[in-house]
Amino acid sequence: MKTDIAIIGAGPAGMLLAHLLSQEGISAVVLERRDRAYVEARVRAGVLEQVTVDLLRRLGLNARMEREGLVHGGTNLALDGELFHIDLAALTGGRHVVVYGQQEVMKDLFDAAPARGVEIVWNAEDVALHGLDGDEPIVTWTAQGEAKQLACRFVAGCDGFHGVSRAAIPATVLRQFERVYPFGWLGFLADVPPADEELVYANHERGFALASMRSPTRSRYYVQCGLEEKLEDWPDERFWDELCLRLGPQLAAKVTRGAAFEKSIAPLRSFVAEPMRWGRLFLAGDAAHIVPPTGAKGMNLAASDVTFLAEALVEFFKSGKAGGIEGYSARALARVWKAERFSWWFTSVTHRFPEMDGFSRRLQMAELDYIRQSEAAQRSLAENYVGLPML
Ligand code: RFL
Ligand code: PHB
């Protein structure tokens, strides 16, 4: 087998890149370790930045998102139960976010793949990358015990945090920067109407809580939890009680309880690998960086990375110029680090840290109170939340 770009991983980064390249007539094959049902069932991101919405429009994969996505021109913060509104649209010259689940984005990307000639190899086991520092990389894998290989011009490592691509960069070249947070998020998905029309990020003395949604009839809620906690420790009633306590009485009165059909615990981490290119290998999305979910940036960064990468590859294949390819890592990292900063900051002001003393707690309260009172502070939050420009 032969192709221009071998893409490792059929998550948002890999599939968006495959569609972008196919639109420009550049051939690509996506190699995915799991099957489609598994990838589609993973409950993850919920909020799309303008950049991601624009990308789906450019690809002509926006019909269902326009129909079913919920446009949010504002969001809310809560401090010990007291709510205040951040008018994202007014503060950013009319920008907004769209609530449309990652699962729905993936379904749209997979559904459109066959008609657009986007080739996906499912259940590709033991993917390995070879010859990345030469001109003719090769990707090998096994399919039902049979050895396979793909010759290509470039490899796009879109295989997430636990993939093989980042590890193919020599340790002497790769630099990794990391913060691990001493807590996780316990997430609940239930078919009950959301408590509010918009999201609510709540800082409470007992810990962080988030009220989010997938549709007018499906709610997504999170509470901060300890890393040692297990799902068995959280029967539905305990979750709803804790959530309501942290959201405060005003919002709790509007919470509809119901059976959760998905529950998960995700640890929080900030991570960046530099550079995002080595030889003929490019990293994009979670393969290169992780943000804590507080800023809702993970999937959106995957979308901005592959937008930059597709631009560089198109330039190379259409005009033979390598400038875009050589500049990809620096260009992507400049945007990534700003999202890292925002996600770290938003996590720091909304969560309870185990080592927190009275002084740190009061600084946190003062910072949130400052945001409530200062339009300048609200604007800074809003412009980061809706997504910084693609420079
Ligand atoms: P993915 O989605 O992890 O996809 C990588 C794919 O590569 C495959 N793979 C391999 N394939 C072949 N060979 C190998 N050796 C392979 N190893 C792995 C995997 O099976 C998988 O299919 O990475 P990608 O494409 O970079 O996309 C990143 C996003 O999925 C992620 O950043 C977001 O989900 C993060 N995130 C959020 N992002 C947002 O933009 N907005 C949000 O509101 C938001 N909320 C969240 C989140 C992530 C969460 N969790 C569960 C970590 C909320 C949560 C709770
Ligand atoms: C979600 O709905 O899953 C979600 C929303 C906002 C976040 C993180 C997750 O910041």
Coordinates of C-alpha atoms and ligand atoms in Angstrom, one line a residue:
M1 CA 0.0 0.0 0.0
K2 CA 1.1 3.6 -0.7
T3 CA -0.3 7.0 0.2
D4 CA 0.8 10.6 0.7
I5 CA 0.0 10.9 4.4
A6 CA -0.3 8.0 6.9
I7 CA -2.5 9.3 9.7
I8 CA -2.3 7.4 13.0
G9 CA -5.5 7.6 15.0
A10 CA -9.2 8.2 14.0
G11 CA -10.0 10.7 16.8
P12 CA -11.0 14.3 16.0
A13 CA -7.4 15.3 15.0
G14 CA -6.9 12.3 12.6
M15 CA -10.3 12.4 11.0
L16 CA -10.4 16.2 10.6
L17 CA -7.0 16.1 8.9
A18 CA -8.1 13.2 6.6
H19 CA -11.1 15.2 5.4
L20 CA -9.0 18.4 5.0
L21 CA -6.5 16.6 2.9
S22 CA -9.1 14.7 0.8
Q23 CA -10.8 18.1 0.0
E24 CA -7.4 19.2 -1.5
G25 CA -6.9 15.9 -3.4
I26 CA -4.0 14.7 -1.2
S27 CA -4.2 11.0 -0.4
A28 CA -4.3 9.7 3.1
V29 CA -4.9 6.5 5.0
V30 CA -6.1 6.6 8.6
L31 CA -4.9 3.7 10.9
E32 CA -7.0 3.2 14.0
R33 CA -6.4 0.7 16.7
R34 CA -10.0 0.3 17.8
D35 CA -13.3 -0.2 15.8
R36 CA -15.7 2.5 14.9
A37 CA -18.3 1.6 17.6
Y38 CA -15.6 2.0 20.3
V39 CA -14.4 5.4 19.1
E40 CA -17.9 6.7 18.7
A41 CA -19.0 5.5 22.2
R42 CA -16.3 7.5 24.0
V43 CA -18.0 10.4 25.9
R44 CA -15.7 13.4 25.8
A45 CA -15.8 17.0 24.8
G46 CA -18.9 19.0 24.6
V47 CA -18.0 22.6 23.5
L48 CA -16.9 23.7 20.1
E49 CA -15.0 27.0 19.6
Q50 CA -15.7 29.2 16.6
V51 CA -12.5 27.8 15.0
T52 CA -13.8 24.3 15.1
V53 CA -17.3 25.4 13.9
D54 CA -15.7 27.2 11.0
L55 CA -13.6 24.1 10.1
L56 CA -16.7 21.9 10.1
R57 CA -18.4 24.5 7.8
R58 CA -15.4 24.6 5.5
L59 CA -15.5 20.8 5.2
G60 CA -19.3 20.9 4.5
L61 CA -19.8 18.7 7.6
N62 CA -21.9 21.2 9.5
A63 CA -25.5 20.4 8.6
R64 CA -26.4 18.4 11.7
M65 CA -24.3 20.7 13.9
E66 CA -26.3 23.7 12.6
R67 CA -29.6 21.8 13.3
E68 CA -28.8 20.2 16.6
G69 CA -25.9 22.2 18.1
L70 CA -26.8 24.7 20.9
V71 CA -25.4 28.2 20.3
H72 CA -24.2 29.7 23.6
G73 CA -23.5 33.4 23.7
G74 CA -22.8 33.3 27.5
T75 CA -21.6 31.1 30.3
N76 CA -21.8 31.3 34.1
L77 CA -19.5 31.1 37.1
A78 CA -20.7 30.4 40.7
L79 CA -18.9 31.1 43.9
D80 CA -20.2 29.2 46.9
G81 CA -23.6 29.0 45.2
E82 CA -23.8 32.6 44.0
L83 CA -24.1 32.7 40.2
F84 CA -22.9 35.4 37.8
H85 CA -23.2 35.6 34.1
I86 CA -20.4 36.1 31.6
D87 CA -21.8 37.6 28.4
L88 CA -19.4 35.9 25.9
A89 CA -20.9 37.5 22.8
A90 CA -21.1 41.1 24.1
L91 CA -17.5 40.8 25.4
T92 CA -16.0 39.4 22.2
G93 CA -17.8 41.3 19.5
G94 CA -20.5 38.6 18.9
R95 CA -18.5 35.4 19.2
H96 CA -20.0 32.3 20.8
V97 CA -19.4 28.6 21.4
V98 CA -21.6 25.7 20.2
V99 CA -22.5 22.8 22.4
Y100 CA -22.3 19.7 20.2
G101 CA -20.7 16.6 21.6
Q102 CA -17.5 15.1 20.3
Q103 CA -19.4 11.9 19.7
E104 CA -21.6 13.7 17.2
V105 CA -18.7 15.3 15.5
M106 CA -17.1 11.8 15.1
K107 CA -20.2 10.3 13.7
D108 CA -20.5 13.1 11.1
L109 CA -16.8 12.6 10.2
F110 CA -17.1 8.8 9.9
D111 CA -20.5 9.0 8.0
A112 CA -19.0 11.3 5.3
A113 CA -15.7 9.3 4.9
P114 CA -16.6 6.7 2.3
A115 CA -18.2 9.2 -0.2
R116 CA -15.2 11.5 0.1
G117 CA -12.6 8.7 -0.4
V118 CA -11.3 9.0 3.2
E119 CA -9.9 5.5 3.9
I120 CA -9.9 4.2 7.4
V121 CA -8.3 0.9 8.5
W122 CA -10.0 -0.2 11.8
N123 CA -8.5 -2.6 14.3
A124 CA -4.9 -1.9 13.2
E125 CA -2.8 -3.5 15.9
D126 CA 0.9 -2.9 16.8
V127 CA 1.3 0.2 14.6
A128 CA 5.0 1.0 14.3
L129 CA 6.7 3.9 12.5
H130 CA 9.9 3.5 10.5
G131 CA 12.3 5.7 8.5
L132 CA 10.9 9.0 9.9
D133 CA 14.3 10.7 9.4
G134 CA 14.5 9.7 5.8
D135 CA 12.4 10.5 2.7
E136 CA 10.3 7.4 2.6
P137 CA 8.7 6.6 5.9
I138 CA 6.9 3.3 6.3
V139 CA 4.2 2.4 8.8
T140 CA 3.7 -1.3 9.7
W141 CA 0.8 -2.9 11.6
T142 CA -1.0 -6.2 12.0
A143 CA -4.5 -7.0 11.0
Q144 CA -6.0 -10.3 12.3
G145 CA -2.4 -11.6 12.7
E146 CA -1.3 -10.6 9.2
A147 CA 1.6 -8.2 8.8
K148 CA 0.8 -5.1 6.8
Q149 CA 2.7 -2.0 5.6
L150 CA 2.1 1.4 4.1
A151 CA 4.7 3.5 2.3
C152 CA 4.1 7.3 2.6
R153 CA 5.6 10.8 2.3
F154 CA 4.7 12.0 5.8
V155 CA 3.2 10.5 9.0
A156 CA 0.7 12.5 11.1
G157 CA 0.7 11.2 14.7
C158 CA -2.9 11.8 15.8
D159 CA -3.0 8.9 18.2
G160 CA -3.7 10.7 21.4
F161 CA -1.8 10.8 24.7
H162 CA -1.2 7.1 24.9
G163 CA -0.3 6.5 21.2
V164 CA 3.0 5.4 19.7
S165 CA 3.8 8.5 17.6
R166 CA 5.3 10.8 20.3
A167 CA 7.5 7.9 21.5
A168 CA 9.0 7.7 18.0
I169 CA 10.8 11.0 18.5
P170 CA 14.2 10.4 20.0
A171 CA 14.5 11.3 23.7
T172 CA 17.5 13.6 22.9
V173 CA 15.1 15.7 20.8
L174 CA 11.8 15.5 22.7
R175 CA 11.1 17.9 25.6
Q176 CA 8.0 17.3 27.7
F177 CA 6.4 19.7 30.2
E178 CA 3.8 18.5 32.6
R179 CA 1.6 19.4 35.6
V180 CA -0.5 16.6 37.2
Y181 CA -3.4 17.9 39.3
P182 CA -4.2 16.2 42.6
F183 CA -7.8 15.5 41.6
G184 CA -10.0 14.2 38.8
W185 CA -13.5 14.9 37.3
L186 CA -16.3 12.4 37.9
G187 CA -18.7 12.8 35.0
F188 CA -22.4 11.8 34.7
L189 CA -24.5 11.7 31.6
A190 CA -28.3 11.4 32.0
D191 CA -31.4 12.0 29.9
V192 CA -32.8 14.8 32.0
P193 CA -33.2 18.4 31.0
P194 CA -30.2 20.7 31.9
A195 CA -30.5 22.9 35.0
D196 CA -29.8 26.0 33.0
E197 CA -29.7 27.1 29.4
E198 CA -26.0 27.8 29.6
L199 CA -23.0 26.1 31.4
V200 CA -22.2 26.8 35.0
Y201 CA -18.6 26.5 36.3
A202 CA -18.9 26.3 40.1
N203 CA -16.3 26.9 42.7
H204 CA -17.5 25.6 46.1
E205 CA -15.7 25.1 49.3
R206 CA -16.2 21.3 48.8
G207 CA -14.7 21.4 45.3
F208 CA -15.5 22.2 41.7
A209 CA -18.7 21.3 39.9
L210 CA -19.8 21.8 36.2
A211 CA -23.3 21.8 34.8
S212 CA -23.1 21.1 31.1
M213 CA -25.4 19.5 28.5
R214 CA -25.6 17.7 25.2
S215 CA -29.1 18.7 24.2
P216 CA -32.3 20.1 25.7
T217 CA -33.0 16.7 27.1
R218 CA -29.6 15.4 27.9
S219 CA -27.4 16.7 30.8
R220 CA -23.7 16.3 31.4
Y221 CA -22.6 17.1 35.0
Y222 CA -19.2 16.8 36.6
V223 CA -17.9 17.0 40.2
Q224 CA -14.2 17.3 41.2
C225 CA -13.2 14.1 43.0
G226 CA -10.1 12.5 44.6
L227 CA -7.8 10.5 42.4
E228 CA -8.2 7.4 44.7
E229 CA -12.0 7.4 44.3
K230 CA -13.9 4.7 42.4
L231 CA -17.1 4.8 40.5
E232 CA -18.6 2.3 43.0
D233 CA -18.2 5.0 45.7
W234 CA -20.6 7.2 43.7
P235 CA -24.1 5.7 43.5
D236 CA -26.5 8.1 41.6
E237 CA -28.0 9.7 44.8
R238 CA -24.6 10.6 46.3
F239 CA -23.6 12.2 43.0
W240 CA -26.8 14.3 42.7
D241 CA -26.6 15.4 46.4
E242 CA -23.0 16.5 46.1
L243 CA -23.6 18.2 42.8
C244 CA -26.6 20.2 44.2
L245 CA -24.6 21.2 47.2
R246 CA -21.7 22.5 45.1
L247 CA -23.9 24.3 42.5
G248 CA -25.8 26.1 45.4
P249 CA -29.5 26.3 46.2
Q250 CA -30.5 28.7 43.3
L251 CA -29.3 26.2 40.6
A252 CA -30.0 23.0 42.6
A253 CA -33.7 23.9 42.6
K254 CA -33.6 23.5 38.8
V255 CA -31.6 20.2 38.7
T256 CA -33.6 17.3 37.5
R257 CA -32.3 14.0 38.8
G258 CA -32.4 10.8 36.8
A259 CA -30.5 7.5 36.2
A260 CA -27.0 8.1 34.8
F261 CA -26.3 6.0 31.7
E262 CA -22.6 6.9 31.6
K263 CA -20.3 7.6 34.5
S264 CA -16.5 8.1 34.3
I265 CA -13.6 9.4 36.2
A266 CA -10.9 11.4 34.4
P267 CA -7.7 12.6 36.0
L268 CA -6.6 16.2 35.1
R269 CA -3.3 16.9 33.5
S270 CA -1.5 19.7 31.6
F271 CA 1.1 18.4 29.2
V272 CA 3.1 19.7 26.2
A273 CA 5.6 17.9 24.0
E274 CA 8.0 19.9 21.9
P275 CA 8.7 20.0 19.0
M276 CA 5.6 18.9 17.3
R277 CA 7.5 17.8 14.2
W278 CA 10.5 15.5 13.8
G279 CA 11.7 14.6 10.3
R280 CA 8.7 13.3 8.4
L281 CA 6.5 12.9 11.6
F282 CA 4.0 15.6 12.7
L283 CA 2.2 15.4 16.0
A284 CA -1.3 16.9 16.4
G285 CA -3.9 16.9 19.1
D286 CA -3.6 15.0 22.4
A287 CA -0.5 13.2 21.0
A288 CA 1.3 16.4 21.5
H289 CA -0.6 18.1 24.4
I290 CA -3.2 17.6 27.1
V291 CA -5.2 20.3 28.9
P292 CA -7.4 19.9 31.9
P293 CA -11.0 20.0 30.6
T294 CA -11.9 23.1 32.5
G295 CA -11.3 25.4 29.5
A296 CA -13.0 23.0 27.1
K297 CA -10.0 23.3 24.8
G298 CA -8.8 19.7 24.0
M299 CA -10.8 18.9 20.9
N300 CA -10.6 22.5 19.7
L301 CA -6.8 22.4 19.9
A302 CA -6.8 19.2 17.9
A303 CA -8.9 21.1 15.2
S304 CA -6.5 24.1 15.2
D305 CA -3.4 21.9 15.0
V306 CA -4.7 20.0 11.9
T307 CA -5.8 23.2 10.3
F308 CA -2.2 24.5 10.5
L309 CA -0.9 21.1 9.4
A310 CA -3.2 20.8 6.4
E311 CA -2.2 24.3 5.3
A312 CA 1.5 23.3 5.5
L313 CA 1.0 20.0 3.6
V314 CA -1.1 21.6 0.9
E315 CA 1.6 24.2 0.3
F316 CA 4.2 21.5 0.1
F317 CA 2.2 19.2 -2.3
K318 CA 0.9 22.0 -4.5
S319 CA 4.0 24.2 -4.8
G320 CA 6.9 22.2 -3.4
K321 CA 7.6 24.8 -0.7
A322 CA 8.6 23.5 2.7
G323 CA 8.3 26.7 4.8
G324 CA 4.9 25.7 6.2
I325 CA 6.1 22.3 7.2
E326 CA 9.2 23.8 8.8
G327 CA 7.2 26.3 10.7
Y328 CA 4.3 24.0 11.8
S329 CA 5.6 23.2 15.2
A330 CA 6.3 26.8 16.3
R331 CA 3.0 28.0 14.9
A332 CA 0.9 25.3 16.5
L333 CA 2.8 25.5 19.9
A334 CA 2.2 29.3 20.1
R335 CA -1.5 28.7 20.1
V336 CA -1.3 25.5 22.3
W337 CA 0.7 27.3 25.1
K338 CA -2.0 30.0 25.3
A339 CA -4.7 27.4 25.7
E340 CA -2.5 25.6 28.2
R341 CA -2.2 28.9 30.2
F342 CA -5.9 29.5 30.1
S343 CA -6.9 25.9 31.0
W344 CA -4.4 25.9 33.9
W345 CA -5.6 29.3 35.2
F346 CA -9.3 28.4 34.9
T347 CA -8.6 25.1 36.8
S348 CA -6.6 27.0 39.5
V349 CA -9.3 29.5 40.3
T350 CA -12.2 27.0 40.3
H351 CA -10.9 23.8 42.0
R352 CA -10.2 22.9 45.6
F353 CA -6.5 21.9 46.1
P354 CA -5.7 19.6 48.9
E355 CA -2.9 21.8 50.2
M356 CA -5.1 24.9 50.1
D357 CA -4.9 27.0 53.3
G358 CA -7.2 29.9 54.2
F359 CA -4.9 32.4 52.4
S360 CA -5.1 30.6 49.0
R361 CA -8.8 30.1 49.4
R362 CA -9.3 33.8 50.0
L363 CA -7.1 34.7 47.0
Q364 CA -9.3 32.4 44.9
M365 CA -12.5 34.1 46.2
A366 CA -11.0 37.5 45.6
E367 CA -10.1 36.6 42.0
L368 CA -13.6 35.3 41.2
D369 CA -15.1 38.4 42.9
Y370 CA -12.7 40.6 40.7
I371 CA -14.0 38.8 37.6
R372 CA -17.6 39.5 38.7
Q373 CA -16.9 43.2 39.1
S374 CA -14.4 43.9 36.3
E375 CA -15.4 44.0 32.6
A376 CA -11.7 43.8 31.7
A377 CA -11.3 40.6 33.6
Q378 CA -14.5 39.2 32.1
R379 CA -13.3 40.1 28.6
S380 CA -10.0 38.3 29.1
L381 CA -11.9 35.2 30.2
A382 CA -14.3 35.5 27.4
E383 CA -11.8 35.9 24.6
N384 CA -9.9 32.8 25.7
Y385 CA -13.0 30.8 26.3
V386 CA -14.5 31.4 22.8
G387 CA -11.0 30.7 21.4
L388 CA -8.0 32.8 20.4
P389 CA -7.5 33.7 16.7
M390 CA -5.6 31.3 14.4
L391 CA -2.4 33.3 13.8
Ligands
RFL1 P1 -8.1 11.1 20.7 O1 -9.5 11.5 20.7 O2 -7.5 10.5 21.9 O3 -7.9 10.1 19.5 C1 -6.7 9.3 19.3 C2 -7.1 8.1 18.5 O4 -5.9 7.3 18.2 C3 -6.2 6.0 18.5 N1 -4.9 5.3 18.9 C4 -4.2 4.6 18.0 N2 -4.5 4.2 16.8 C5 -3.5 3.3 16.2 N3 -2.4 2.9 16.8 C6 -2.1 3.3 18.1 N4 -1.0 2.8 18.7 C7 -3.1 4.1 18.7 N5 -3.1 4.7 20.0 C8 -4.2 5.4 20.0 C9 -7.2 6.0 19.6 O5 -7.9 4.8 19.7 C10 -8.0 7.2 19.3 O6 -9.1 6.8 18.4 O7 -7.1 12.3 20.3 P2 -7.3 13.6 19.4 O8 -7.8 13.2 18.0 O9 -6.1 14.4 19.5 O10 -8.5 14.4 20.0 C11 -8.4 15.0 21.3 C12 -9.8 15.1 22.0 O11 -10.4 13.8 22.0 C13 -9.6 15.5 23.5 O12 -8.7 16.6 23.6 C14 -10.9 16.0 24.1 O13 -11.9 15.0 24.2 C15 -10.7 16.7 25.4 N6 -11.9 17.2 26.1 C16 -12.6 18.3 25.7 N7 -12.1 19.0 24.6 C17 -12.8 20.1 24.2 O14 -12.4 20.7 23.2 N8 -14.0 20.6 24.8 C18 -14.5 19.9 25.9 O15 -15.5 20.3 26.4 C19 -13.8 18.8 26.4 N9 -14.2 18.1 27.5 C20 -12.4 16.5 27.2 C21 -13.6 17.0 27.9 C22 -11.9 15.3 27.6 C23 -12.4 14.6 28.7 N10 -11.8 13.3 29.0 C24 -12.5 12.2 29.1 C25 -10.3 13.3 29.1 C26 -14.1 16.3 28.9 C27 -13.5 15.1 29.4 C28 -14.1 14.5 30.6
PHB2 C1 -18.8 18.8 28.6 O1 -19.9 19.1 28.3 O2 -18.4 17.6 28.6 C2 -17.8 19.8 29.0 C3 -18.2 21.2 28.9 C4 -17.3 22.2 29.2 C5 -16.0 21.8 29.7 C6 -15.7 20.5 29.8 C7 -16.6 19.5 29.5 O3 -15.2 22.8 30.1

